Short mmCIF file of C-alpha atoms and ligand atoms in Angstrom, two decimals:
data_model
loop_
_atom_site.label_atom_id
_atom_site.label_comp_id
_atom_site.label_asym_id
_atom_site.label_seq_id
_atom_site.Cartn_x
_atom_site.Cartn_y
_atom_site.Cartn_z
CA MET A 1 120.30 161.39 -112.04
CA LYS A 2 122.13 158.30 -111.86
CA ILE A 3 125.89 158.57 -111.22
CA VAL A 4 128.27 155.64 -110.98
CA THR A 5 131.48 156.67 -109.07
CA VAL A 6 134.62 154.66 -109.28
CA VAL A 7 137.12 154.83 -106.35
CA GLY A 8 140.08 152.56 -105.47
CA ALA A 9 143.00 154.14 -103.54
CA ARG A 10 143.24 155.70 -100.01
CA PRO A 11 142.95 159.42 -101.10
CA GLN A 12 139.73 158.58 -103.21
CA PHE A 13 137.95 157.46 -100.17
CA ILE A 14 138.65 160.60 -98.57
CA LYS A 15 137.51 162.64 -101.58
CA ALA A 16 134.34 160.48 -101.93
CA ALA A 17 133.54 161.17 -98.22
CA ALA A 18 133.33 164.77 -98.77
CA VAL A 19 131.34 164.39 -102.06
CA SER A 20 129.08 161.48 -101.64
CA ARG A 21 127.44 162.84 -98.37
CA LYS A 22 126.01 165.94 -100.57
CA LEU A 23 125.52 164.07 -103.88
CA ARG A 24 123.22 161.46 -102.26
CA GLU A 25 120.78 164.17 -101.06
CA GLU A 26 119.73 164.72 -104.81
CA HIS A 27 121.10 161.89 -106.95
CA GLN A 28 121.32 158.05 -107.03
CA GLU A 29 125.00 157.07 -106.64
CA VAL A 30 126.40 153.55 -107.36
CA MET A 31 129.84 153.31 -106.02
CA ILE A 32 132.39 150.89 -107.41
CA HIS A 33 135.59 150.15 -105.37
CA THR A 34 138.16 148.71 -107.71
CA GLY A 35 139.99 146.97 -105.00
CA GLN A 36 143.17 148.72 -105.76
CA HIS A 37 143.80 149.27 -101.90
CA TYR A 38 142.63 146.40 -99.94
CA ASP A 39 144.52 146.36 -96.62
CA PRO A 40 141.94 147.26 -93.84
CA ASN A 41 143.89 150.26 -92.87
CA MET A 42 144.18 151.52 -96.46
CA SER A 43 140.57 151.11 -97.29
CA GLU A 44 137.90 149.62 -94.79
CA ILE A 45 138.99 152.08 -91.96
CA PHE A 46 137.92 155.13 -94.07
CA PHE A 47 134.54 153.71 -94.91
CA GLU A 48 134.10 153.08 -91.19
CA GLU A 49 135.53 156.13 -89.59
CA LEU A 50 134.22 158.70 -92.25
CA LYS A 51 130.84 157.04 -92.59
CA ILE A 52 131.06 156.80 -96.34
CA PRO A 53 128.46 154.63 -97.77
CA HIS A 54 129.96 151.26 -98.39
CA PRO A 55 130.75 150.36 -102.12
CA ASP A 56 127.99 148.70 -103.95
CA ILE A 57 130.45 146.66 -105.82
CA ASN A 58 134.13 145.70 -105.12
CA LEU A 59 135.87 144.30 -108.15
CA GLY A 60 138.71 142.97 -105.96
CA VAL A 61 141.39 143.80 -108.61
CA GLY A 62 144.20 144.10 -106.06
CA SER A 63 147.83 144.77 -106.84
CA GLY A 64 149.85 144.04 -110.15
CA SER A 65 151.66 145.61 -112.96
CA HIS A 66 150.17 148.77 -114.29
CA ALA A 67 148.66 147.05 -117.46
CA LYS A 68 147.13 144.06 -115.44
CA GLN A 69 145.74 146.28 -112.80
CA THR A 70 144.28 148.79 -115.19
CA ALA A 71 143.21 146.09 -117.74
CA GLU A 72 141.23 144.20 -114.97
CA MET A 73 139.59 147.35 -113.77
CA LEU A 74 138.45 148.28 -117.19
CA VAL A 75 136.79 145.03 -117.76
CA GLY A 76 135.11 145.13 -114.31
CA VAL A 77 133.93 148.64 -114.69
CA GLU A 78 132.58 148.18 -118.20
CA SER A 79 130.29 145.19 -117.08
CA ILE A 80 128.83 147.35 -114.30
CA LEU A 81 128.30 150.32 -116.41
CA LEU A 82 126.49 148.12 -119.14
CA LYS A 83 124.26 146.91 -116.35
CA GLU A 84 123.64 150.24 -114.58
CA ASN A 85 123.36 152.58 -117.60
CA PRO A 86 124.10 155.71 -115.60
CA ASP A 87 123.84 159.40 -116.77
CA TYR A 88 127.40 160.04 -115.64
CA LEU A 89 130.58 158.28 -114.44
CA MET A 90 132.69 160.13 -111.83
CA VAL A 91 136.13 159.52 -110.94
CA TYR A 92 138.66 161.48 -108.58
CA GLY A 93 142.42 162.30 -109.05
CA ASP A 94 144.90 160.37 -111.07
CA THR A 95 145.22 156.75 -110.01
CA ASN A 96 144.98 153.75 -112.16
CA SER A 97 141.42 153.34 -110.94
CA THR A 98 140.68 156.86 -112.26
CA LEU A 99 141.98 156.09 -115.73
CA ALA A 100 140.20 152.74 -115.94
CA GLY A 101 136.89 154.18 -114.86
CA ALA A 102 137.07 157.10 -117.25
CA LEU A 103 138.20 154.90 -120.24
CA ALA A 104 135.52 152.39 -119.81
CA ALA A 105 132.80 154.86 -119.66
CA SER A 106 134.15 157.09 -122.59
CA LYS A 107 134.16 153.90 -124.80
CA LEU A 108 130.35 153.50 -123.96
CA HIS A 109 129.68 157.18 -124.61
CA ILE A 110 128.82 157.63 -120.99
CA PRO A 111 129.89 161.28 -120.03
CA VAL A 112 132.71 161.32 -117.49
CA ILE A 113 133.11 163.77 -114.60
CA HIS A 114 136.60 164.23 -113.51
CA VAL A 115 136.99 165.65 -109.96
CA GLU A 116 140.65 167.12 -109.42
CA ALA A 117 140.96 167.76 -113.17
CA GLY A 118 143.72 169.94 -114.74
CA LEU A 119 146.57 169.25 -112.24
CA ARG A 120 149.82 168.84 -113.94
CA SER A 121 153.43 168.08 -112.77
CA TYR A 122 154.71 168.16 -116.54
CA ASN A 123 156.52 165.04 -115.66
CA MET A 124 155.12 162.31 -118.01
CA LEU A 125 157.33 159.59 -116.40
CA MET A 126 154.84 159.57 -113.42
CA PRO A 127 152.06 157.19 -113.83
CA GLU A 128 149.79 159.61 -112.12
CA GLU A 129 150.58 162.33 -114.80
CA GLN A 130 149.82 159.87 -117.54
CA ASN A 131 146.54 158.97 -115.81
CA ARG A 132 145.38 162.52 -115.24
CA VAL A 133 146.24 163.85 -118.74
CA LEU A 134 144.44 160.89 -120.44
CA THR A 135 141.44 161.26 -118.13
CA ASP A 136 141.16 164.87 -118.64
CA HIS A 137 141.03 164.56 -122.43
CA ILE A 138 138.07 162.01 -122.32
CA SER A 139 136.05 163.90 -119.74
CA SER A 140 132.97 165.99 -120.23
CA LEU A 141 132.99 167.82 -116.95
CA LEU A 142 136.27 168.93 -115.66
CA LEU A 143 136.02 169.97 -112.03
CA CYS A 144 139.22 171.79 -111.22
CA PRO A 145 140.36 172.51 -107.65
CA THR A 146 142.32 175.81 -108.64
CA ASN A 147 142.43 178.51 -111.16
CA GLN A 148 146.02 177.12 -111.98
CA ALA A 149 144.37 173.74 -112.99
CA VAL A 150 141.88 175.79 -115.25
CA ASP A 151 144.83 177.34 -116.96
CA ASN A 152 146.57 174.08 -117.46
CA LEU A 153 143.78 172.68 -119.29
CA GLU A 154 143.32 175.81 -121.47
CA LYS A 155 147.06 175.31 -122.52
CA GLU A 156 145.97 171.72 -123.78
CA GLY A 157 142.88 173.38 -125.63
CA ILE A 158 140.37 172.00 -123.12
CA ILE A 159 137.86 174.74 -122.33
CA LYS A 160 134.36 173.16 -122.62
CA GLY A 161 133.02 171.77 -119.39
CA VAL A 162 135.73 173.28 -117.24
CA HIS A 163 134.82 174.68 -113.82
CA ASN A 164 136.85 175.73 -110.80
CA ILE A 165 134.76 174.22 -107.91
CA GLY A 166 137.71 174.33 -105.30
CA ASP A 167 139.20 171.36 -103.73
CA VAL A 168 137.08 168.50 -102.40
CA MET A 169 139.87 167.58 -100.09
CA CYS A 170 139.69 171.03 -98.54
CA ASP A 171 136.15 170.07 -97.88
CA ALA A 172 137.34 166.88 -96.18
CA VAL A 173 139.98 168.69 -94.07
CA LEU A 174 137.59 171.37 -92.81
CA PHE A 175 134.71 168.95 -92.10
CA TYR A 176 136.76 166.15 -90.44
CA SER A 177 138.95 168.61 -88.46
CA GLY A 178 135.80 169.63 -86.82
CA LEU A 179 135.03 166.09 -86.00
CA MET A 180 138.66 165.42 -84.80
CA GLU A 181 138.46 168.37 -82.47
CA GLN A 182 135.39 167.00 -80.81
CA PHE A 183 137.22 163.90 -79.58
CA ASP A 184 138.49 163.69 -76.12
CA ARG A 185 141.96 165.09 -76.21
CA THR A 186 143.39 162.25 -73.94
CA TYR A 187 142.55 159.73 -76.88
CA TYR A 188 145.24 161.56 -79.27
CA PHE A 189 147.57 162.24 -76.29
CA ASP A 190 147.47 158.48 -75.35
CA ARG A 191 147.86 157.62 -79.10
CA VAL A 192 151.06 159.71 -79.41
CA LYS A 193 152.41 158.66 -75.99
CA SER A 194 152.03 155.02 -77.06
CA LEU A 195 154.42 155.55 -79.91
CA TYR A 196 157.32 156.74 -77.57
CA GLU A 197 158.82 153.66 -76.10
CA GLU A 198 161.30 155.12 -73.81
CA THR A 199 159.64 158.10 -72.06
CA ASP A 200 156.24 159.13 -70.97
CA GLN A 201 156.94 162.68 -72.09
CA VAL A 202 154.94 163.55 -75.15
CA GLN A 203 157.16 165.95 -77.05
CA ALA A 204 156.87 167.74 -80.36
CA TRP A 205 157.04 165.53 -83.45
CA TYR A 206 157.55 165.72 -87.22
CA LEU A 207 155.02 163.73 -89.43
CA ALA A 208 156.42 161.97 -92.46
CA THR A 209 154.89 159.82 -95.28
CA ILE A 210 156.73 158.52 -98.32
CA HIS A 211 155.23 156.35 -100.96
CA ARG A 212 156.00 157.65 -104.45
CA ALA A 213 157.56 154.98 -106.81
CA GLU A 214 160.31 157.43 -107.47
CA ASN A 215 161.43 157.55 -103.89
CA THR A 216 160.58 153.98 -102.70
CA ASP A 217 161.77 151.82 -105.55
CA ASP A 218 165.37 153.08 -105.29
CA ALA A 219 167.08 151.66 -102.17
CA GLY A 220 169.64 154.50 -102.15
CA LYS A 221 167.04 157.25 -102.20
CA ILE A 222 164.84 155.61 -99.33
CA GLU A 223 167.88 155.24 -97.32
CA ARG A 224 168.91 158.75 -97.62
CA ILE A 225 165.39 160.06 -96.84
CA LEU A 226 165.41 157.86 -93.67
CA ASN A 227 168.98 159.02 -92.65
CA ALA A 228 167.55 162.59 -92.69
CA PHE A 229 164.52 161.51 -90.56
CA GLU A 230 167.04 159.88 -88.14
CA ALA A 231 169.00 162.99 -87.78
CA MET A 232 166.04 165.41 -87.14
CA ASP A 233 165.74 167.16 -83.82
CA GLU A 234 162.43 165.66 -82.80
CA LYS A 235 160.93 162.21 -83.18
CA VAL A 236 159.50 161.44 -86.72
CA ILE A 237 155.98 159.77 -86.84
CA PHE A 238 155.98 157.69 -89.92
CA PRO A 239 152.84 155.81 -90.96
CA VAL A 240 154.30 153.58 -93.56
CA HIS A 241 152.45 153.03 -96.84
CA PRO A 242 152.45 149.18 -97.82
CA ARG A 243 154.45 150.08 -101.12
CA THR A 244 157.18 151.46 -98.85
CA ARG A 245 157.08 148.59 -96.04
CA HIS A 246 159.40 146.06 -97.48
CA PHE A 247 162.23 148.47 -98.47
CA ILE A 248 162.17 149.72 -95.00
CA ASP A 249 162.22 146.42 -93.41
CA GLY A 250 165.57 145.61 -95.03
CA LEU A 251 167.15 148.84 -94.07
CA TYR A 252 165.88 148.68 -90.49
CA GLN A 253 167.93 145.38 -89.93
CA GLU A 254 170.97 147.55 -90.94
CA HIS A 255 170.42 150.82 -89.12
CA GLN A 256 168.11 150.10 -86.10
CA TYR A 257 166.72 153.74 -86.46
CA LYS A 258 166.07 155.32 -83.09
CA ASN A 259 164.39 158.73 -84.04
CA ILE A 260 161.74 157.35 -86.36
CA LEU A 261 158.50 156.04 -84.96
CA PHE A 262 157.37 153.54 -87.78
CA ILE A 263 153.73 152.74 -87.68
CA GLU A 264 151.09 151.05 -89.76
CA PRO A 265 148.85 153.48 -92.00
CA VAL A 266 146.41 155.19 -89.73
CA GLY A 267 142.84 156.44 -90.15
CA TYR A 268 142.05 160.12 -91.35
CA LEU A 269 141.13 161.63 -87.92
CA ASP A 270 144.50 160.37 -86.41
CA MET A 271 146.24 161.78 -89.47
CA LEU A 272 144.61 165.18 -89.23
CA TYR A 273 145.65 165.38 -85.58
CA PHE A 274 149.31 164.26 -86.14
CA ALA A 275 149.39 166.71 -89.15
CA LYS A 276 147.99 169.77 -87.50
CA ASN A 277 150.06 169.42 -84.31
CA ALA A 278 153.25 168.36 -86.03
CA LYS A 279 156.25 170.79 -85.81
CA LYS A 280 156.53 170.32 -89.64
CA VAL A 281 155.50 167.68 -92.23
CA VAL A 282 157.94 165.77 -94.77
CA THR A 283 156.10 163.95 -97.41
CA ASP A 284 155.85 162.92 -101.11
CA SER A 285 152.05 162.59 -100.86
CA GLY A 286 149.78 165.10 -102.96
CA GLY A 287 147.11 165.20 -100.39
CA LEU A 288 149.20 165.60 -97.25
CA GLN A 289 151.07 168.66 -98.80
CA LYS A 290 147.84 170.41 -99.09
CA GLU A 291 146.46 169.36 -95.73
CA ALA A 292 149.64 170.87 -94.20
CA TYR A 293 148.96 174.13 -96.07
CA ILE A 294 145.19 174.24 -94.88
CA LEU A 295 146.30 173.15 -91.44
CA ASP A 296 148.96 175.67 -91.29
CA THR A 297 151.98 173.27 -90.68
CA PRO A 298 155.08 173.92 -92.75
CA CYS A 299 155.89 171.31 -95.15
CA VAL A 300 159.02 169.88 -97.08
CA THR A 301 158.04 167.87 -100.14
CA VAL A 302 160.54 165.15 -101.32
CA ARG A 303 159.80 165.55 -105.15
CA ASP A 304 161.21 167.63 -108.06
CA GLN A 305 157.82 169.07 -108.87
CA THR A 306 154.42 169.58 -107.33
CA GLU A 307 151.00 169.82 -108.83
CA TRP A 308 150.01 171.98 -105.90
CA VAL A 309 152.10 174.85 -106.94
CA GLU A 310 150.03 177.38 -104.76
CA THR A 311 151.55 175.94 -101.66
CA LEU A 312 155.06 177.13 -102.62
CA LYS A 313 154.07 180.74 -102.85
CA GLY A 314 155.05 182.25 -99.53
CA GLY A 315 157.25 179.33 -98.59
CA PHE A 316 154.51 177.15 -96.97
CA ASN A 317 155.82 174.15 -98.77
CA VAL A 318 159.36 173.75 -100.23
CA LEU A 319 160.69 171.11 -102.61
CA THR A 320 163.75 168.86 -102.02
CA ARG A 321 165.77 166.22 -103.72
CA PRO A 322 165.80 162.85 -101.68
CA ASP A 323 169.22 163.94 -100.32
CA THR A 324 170.05 163.66 -96.69
CA GLU A 325 171.68 167.00 -96.21
CA GLU A 326 169.16 168.89 -98.49
CA ILE A 327 166.28 167.37 -96.50
CA LEU A 328 167.65 168.51 -93.14
CA ASP A 329 168.59 171.94 -94.62
CA LYS A 330 165.02 172.40 -95.90
CA VAL A 331 163.36 171.17 -92.78
CA ASN A 332 165.34 173.54 -90.77
CA HIS A 333 164.73 176.56 -92.93
CA VAL A 334 161.06 176.31 -94.20
CA ASN A 335 159.57 179.47 -93.00
CA PRO A 336 156.15 180.41 -94.31
CA ASP A 337 155.19 184.05 -94.79
CA GLN A 338 151.74 184.22 -93.38
CA SER A 339 151.01 187.48 -95.18
CA MET A 340 151.07 185.30 -98.44
CA ARG A 341 148.44 182.95 -97.20
CA SER A 342 145.30 182.74 -99.53
CA MET A 343 142.19 180.42 -99.90
CA TYR A 344 143.54 178.80 -103.04
CA TYR A 345 141.64 175.59 -102.40
CA GLY A 346 138.18 177.08 -101.78
CA GLU A 347 136.06 177.37 -98.67
CA GLY A 348 135.08 173.75 -98.14
CA ASP A 349 132.08 173.94 -100.56
CA ALA A 350 133.39 172.29 -103.48
CA ALA A 351 130.96 169.42 -103.10
CA GLU A 352 128.09 171.83 -102.92
CA LYS A 353 129.49 173.54 -106.11
CA LEU A 354 129.63 170.07 -107.77
CA CYS A 355 125.91 169.50 -106.90
CA ARG A 356 124.97 172.89 -108.21
CA LEU A 357 126.56 172.18 -111.61
CA LEU A 358 124.76 168.88 -111.97
CA ARG A 359 121.48 170.65 -111.19
CA GLY A 360 122.35 172.59 -114.45
C1 UD1 B 401 148.44 154.53 -105.78
C2 UD1 B 401 148.49 155.57 -106.93
C3 UD1 B 401 149.12 156.86 -106.36
C4 UD1 B 401 148.47 157.26 -104.99
C5 UD1 B 401 148.48 156.21 -104.04
C6 UD1 B 401 147.77 156.70 -102.88
C7 UD1 B 401 148.55 154.58 -109.10
C8 UD1 B 401 149.38 154.49 -110.23
N1 UD1 B 401 149.15 155.17 -108.02
O1 UD1 B 401 149.87 154.27 -105.64
O2 UD1 B 401 148.95 157.77 -107.35
O3 UD1 B 401 149.18 158.41 -104.73
O4 UD1 B 401 147.88 155.01 -104.63
O5 UD1 B 401 148.14 155.87 -101.61
O6 UD1 B 401 147.40 154.39 -109.17
N2 UD1 B 401 149.91 147.40 -101.39
C9 UD1 B 401 149.49 146.57 -100.35
N3 UD1 B 401 148.18 146.68 -99.85
C10 UD1 B 401 147.32 147.58 -100.30
C11 UD1 B 401 147.65 148.36 -101.37
C12 UD1 B 401 148.91 148.22 -101.92
O7 UD1 B 401 150.28 145.75 -99.78
O8 UD1 B 401 146.06 147.59 -99.80
C13 UD1 B 401 151.20 147.25 -101.84
C14 UD1 B 401 151.34 146.26 -102.96
O9 UD1 B 401 152.55 145.59 -102.86
C15 UD1 B 401 151.32 147.12 -104.28
C16 UD1 B 401 152.01 148.25 -103.81
O10 UD1 B 401 151.55 148.44 -102.50
O11 UD1 B 401 152.09 146.50 -105.27
C17 UD1 B 401 151.62 149.58 -104.62
O12 UD1 B 401 150.07 149.69 -104.64
P1 UD1 B 401 149.42 150.43 -105.95
O13 UD1 B 401 148.02 150.47 -105.81
O14 UD1 B 401 149.74 149.78 -107.27
O15 UD1 B 401 150.01 151.85 -106.12
P2 UD1 B 401 150.43 152.90 -104.77
O16 UD1 B 401 151.84 152.98 -104.65
O17 UD1 B 401 149.52 152.64 -103.69
N1 UDP B 402 146.45 159.43 -94.86
C1 UDP B 402 145.80 158.74 -93.99
N2 UDP B 402 146.57 157.89 -93.23
C2 UDP B 402 147.96 157.61 -93.48
C3 UDP B 402 148.47 158.36 -94.49
C4 UDP B 402 147.74 159.32 -95.18
O1 UDP B 402 144.60 158.92 -93.61
O2 UDP B 402 148.49 156.64 -92.72
C5 UDP B 402 145.76 160.44 -95.82
C6 UDP B 402 146.17 161.74 -95.83
O3 UDP B 402 146.04 162.62 -94.69
C7 UDP B 402 145.60 162.24 -97.18
C8 UDP B 402 145.46 161.04 -97.95
O4 UDP B 402 145.64 159.93 -96.99
O5 UDP B 402 144.35 162.87 -96.94
C9 UDP B 402 146.67 161.11 -98.97
O6 UDP B 402 146.91 159.80 -99.49
P1 UDP B 402 148.18 159.35 -100.14
O7 UDP B 402 149.37 159.98 -99.59
O8 UDP B 402 148.24 157.81 -99.91
O9 UDP B 402 147.97 159.63 -101.76
P2 UDP B 402 148.29 160.95 -102.60
O10 UDP B 402 147.46 162.13 -102.02
O11 UDP B 402 149.61 161.14 -102.66
O12 UDP B 402 147.76 160.58 -103.87
#
């Protein structure tokens, strides 16, 4: 079978890394990169490090308003689909690249495979919620990561073509953690040590990422979040997403934060090392919440809702408002109950299950 896959944003490269390796053993895959993420450490680094086949086409759409970005992707994907005439179009997750890919195919009556279908925050103000609801409603094969996602779809009347295959990101965490562990420990030791300016002593750290529009696009919120990081009892390693960068630069002039190690976005293996060995994770990332769960690092999520509700059972992950005192309180008190741990996200064989379904 011929499958055109559309990716465009950082987490989609990691998901594609898990799936493409298996998919290409049996099928022809044509990969379109929309160009939504384009900085080398938001895109190229993953193709190099994770040995993902390089995209066959890069539409080079770049940044812009939601309408401009999505519209340019739609036009670009449509022209490739007309040329390639695939059996399926495959998309991941909930970004503008996801919706554009799915919509272009659906209008051409090319069946859509949605990987990570059925997730809901029930907050329609989030662009991601709009993207995932619309994509689910025009998909033919809805590959859910959890039973909860299957239930969510059923509530919207979507039953046909729905399968729980487990989470492809769980495949990625398990596979690449193995690779990460094979590296010489001094590489990571030196990597962390290089972040500390004043001491050779590598101590414990927290890992933080913040990039949701709802947290970054409000100067007051991001300042309250950074004030919490500044007051934490260990250094905070903070790989800064480009969306967040310019808000932080302004605040840095004012506060000269001492406890926060601001760094450029890092590759996936570094990220797995930082997350696995962190005292705790503080984030608003969907992917990182789940990685923290799988790697058994307690997590505090700076959001009002999460799509990954399983992580909340047993207190492995707790939600907080972007309020300095509340973040500090949650970080100090997050205390997972290990007896509640379960394999909600599968056993690392989601890509294999996806291929089995395509075999029919
Ligand atoms: C997008 C997804 C979000 C996902 C995130 C993963 C949508 C609506 N949002 O958010 O669901 O969690 O990717 O990281 O699709 N920028 C750069 N260099 C880059 C990419 C972005 O400088 O390589 C800057 C630009 O100023 C851009 C801003 O970041 O305007 C936001 O980028 P965009 O792709 O629109 O959304 P994300 O916040 O990355
Ligand atoms: N990630 C990474 N380097 C970084 C920050 C994040 O490799 O500097 C990984 C992270 O481990 C996870 C994925 O990127 O696998 C999550 O992407 P992001 O937070 O951008 O998007 P979301 O999951 O929220 O959509």
